[in-house]
């Protein structure tokens, strides 16, 4: 088997038969209809003539109109709708005759799936009529495993038998009879795909029956993929590593999308390819791709957010687009919708004169643009109506988009996770690592940020808490509020944007700084009963979602407390940097803020009260519920105007309280941050109406989770403390000594089954004590970001998939898995093997690792108000090739080559002694001393004006090492 980035090849050499059989699969790009190509090459490797009868193809092909549920539950009935069309012309078209719903409106289906096949032999091409009647091939074997008739009858007899083309699930086999001389070979090309109508398919028959066309499409397919992965061009001593970088990026694109810029000024970005990580291995994730040009799909908030973390580094032209995209989906209550279905555009104030410059029939287009559109659907409309473009597609879209407003198509999904908000700060930090001089503008000068309006609300404690088998549990967290749903549905457009006047006024808009301030307050008000974690109040856990039972057990996440510290740190530092900026804060948010400070003041006075954390939790919960009730339908619209300096002291008080809980958790846990707690109510009362009031909880510990250590790294700045954390992890049950890898959690054997499905999984499998690659890579990223280079490379070749033994890993070392079976698993034969789809968050983490290895975490910075590009590579000597070179592509455009003839680990070098040569697109060559490029030249590089950069590193390590 040969696995390429854009194709799959399988080859068998059968010495007994004297045949070599090669099967190649690839897809057809850049056409109106999607199709898969299967090319079978059969070569006679023997010394004598071979007479061959063969059937090549599909045991069954699903006609258009059938879905997965029907195939499994109602196929016997639905067979009556099935018919194969166009078989007499040799290109069968598989579909249902009509719609199947039991409703008054019945429609004929025009769409269908097709199969076309031709034989290339002795320099001639022949279209082959397929066998679509499976009974002719399999006889009585309805399992479609053993072809009884083909095994017992001459192929010619089967080919001459009349085929039944209705009322059965059809097959699609290419029959071939041929004699092959020694060394002679044949090729069978089969094209399988979908067409919106027989008429559209007619346009493609000549193309699909052309060997030259199909081979050219193969080259074109490869070229498109290579162009995409060229963004992360890497050349080191390890070709496997270089290719692994590209594959990680490609898989990252498949989940996070690939950006194209539709409007450079705003900017407006459209993402291609995005979809959930669904495939046959990861069978629980349903994903779709739109059947249109510029195709994209649906995705989950957390996933696609993480996958776009480094996109501003790879595509600087997207600027702050992703920050606004995801922050705008944050709700007034601090949560967000789960599912993102892409974006659509509303065309405003475009006139006939403008359209007349673009198309030959502007009137029809103007009418069509009264509805929301996508780029692909718009172009397909022009094709369907025969409207001719006067300009290129790209220019047409750019001109139309100038008059468009974007609307994000997002839906609630299935609940509120507690971690989703945390990834937005990563996007902000990545942006400021490329555009550091834009910080003031980003935070304070763009008052166009909005809030997502969701009909689902978090219920108050009085409705969340229930008695279950004599125990108090938290099971009823969310409700689709009828009043709010009706209000949202009454809006003509932009239904899911929060309004003023309690939801009946104008769309409420604010700045990023105010939204982040609001978010910090709501999360602080969600502290758990011991003031250590953030409560799982909304029915879902965090990143480790296999602990799905923790919300019912009053679970909380200490890791999210650490993330809240990061957010408050960022706000305090930003407000100190810009102390005189105005914050226009909704009055409801300001009331929450001032009430929190009063509670903290009272809390600090209760220093001798051992129940004060419970008291604070109870009162913070009350504040949170009151705030949510006030803002359920929207803000009133009144604002309190303050300076940034005015809220610093209050934020510092909140941070101090958070750190006290974090330090207590670390101290109780032998120096490592625990990730999760849950709480058992031990004193409570039940009111006459069934309302449960809890007076005291008992906190329950959980084992170590690697995620907790990652969060601890993120808020720890002392280098020696970080090294001590690393040492403790190596000594803990998180470290798999046999594999040299890091497990996602320590053993769960002492935990109750109620914590979630993870407890039901065998140790070492899925999310129970396995090597969960995404989190392991998060840990590796923290090592390299924090400058623990010795420790990072000590683990590097044992952890990074590219360097694993394929015989143990069980799949290509260029492709990531969701998890690797750890040595905790009872079956030792699977230790080290990878399982489940490669579209994992590990790809996003590895891209961040790659960036940190080759240039550092924040390449651009401000020094005394001047833009600086700093090269701070953390590359080991062995990664430089025999000439002492290692290269990568900077900002997706400029190839940077490090020259390190002594092949010394770069972190041991005094990089201030380096020498940089910059080659600009105007053929200018500029030399710079040191590892920093300043001012205008740094700006030119960021703007894409440099073609390549050479960095000559010093030949000797620093004397201090």
PDB file of C-alpha atoms in Angstrom, residues 49 103 255 272 482 510 669 724 811 831 871 879:
ATOM      1  CA  UNK A  49       0.323 -15.931 -22.339  1.00  0.00           C
ATOM      2  CA  UNK A 103     -46.615  13.677   1.971  1.00  0.00           C
ATOM      3  CA  UNK A 255     -10.649  20.496   9.931  1.00  0.00           C
ATOM      4  CA  UNK A 272     -12.635  26.119   2.164  1.00  0.00           C
ATOM      5  CA  UNK A 482     -39.926  29.623  24.774  1.00  0.00           C
ATOM      6  CA  UNK A 510     -19.036  46.786  21.698  1.00  0.00           C
ATOM      7  CA  UNK A 669      -1.413  17.614  45.058  1.00  0.00           C
ATOM      8  CA  UNK A 724      10.547  20.763  38.727  1.00  0.00           C
ATOM      9  CA  UNK A 811      -0.025   3.200  10.210  1.00  0.00           C
ATOM     10  CA  UNK A 831       1.074  -1.107  22.948  1.00  0.00           C
ATOM     11  CA  UNK A 871      14.565  34.913  14.788  1.00  0.00           C
ATOM     12  CA  UNK A 879      18.137  18.457  12.440  1.00  0.00           C
TER      13      UNK A 879
END
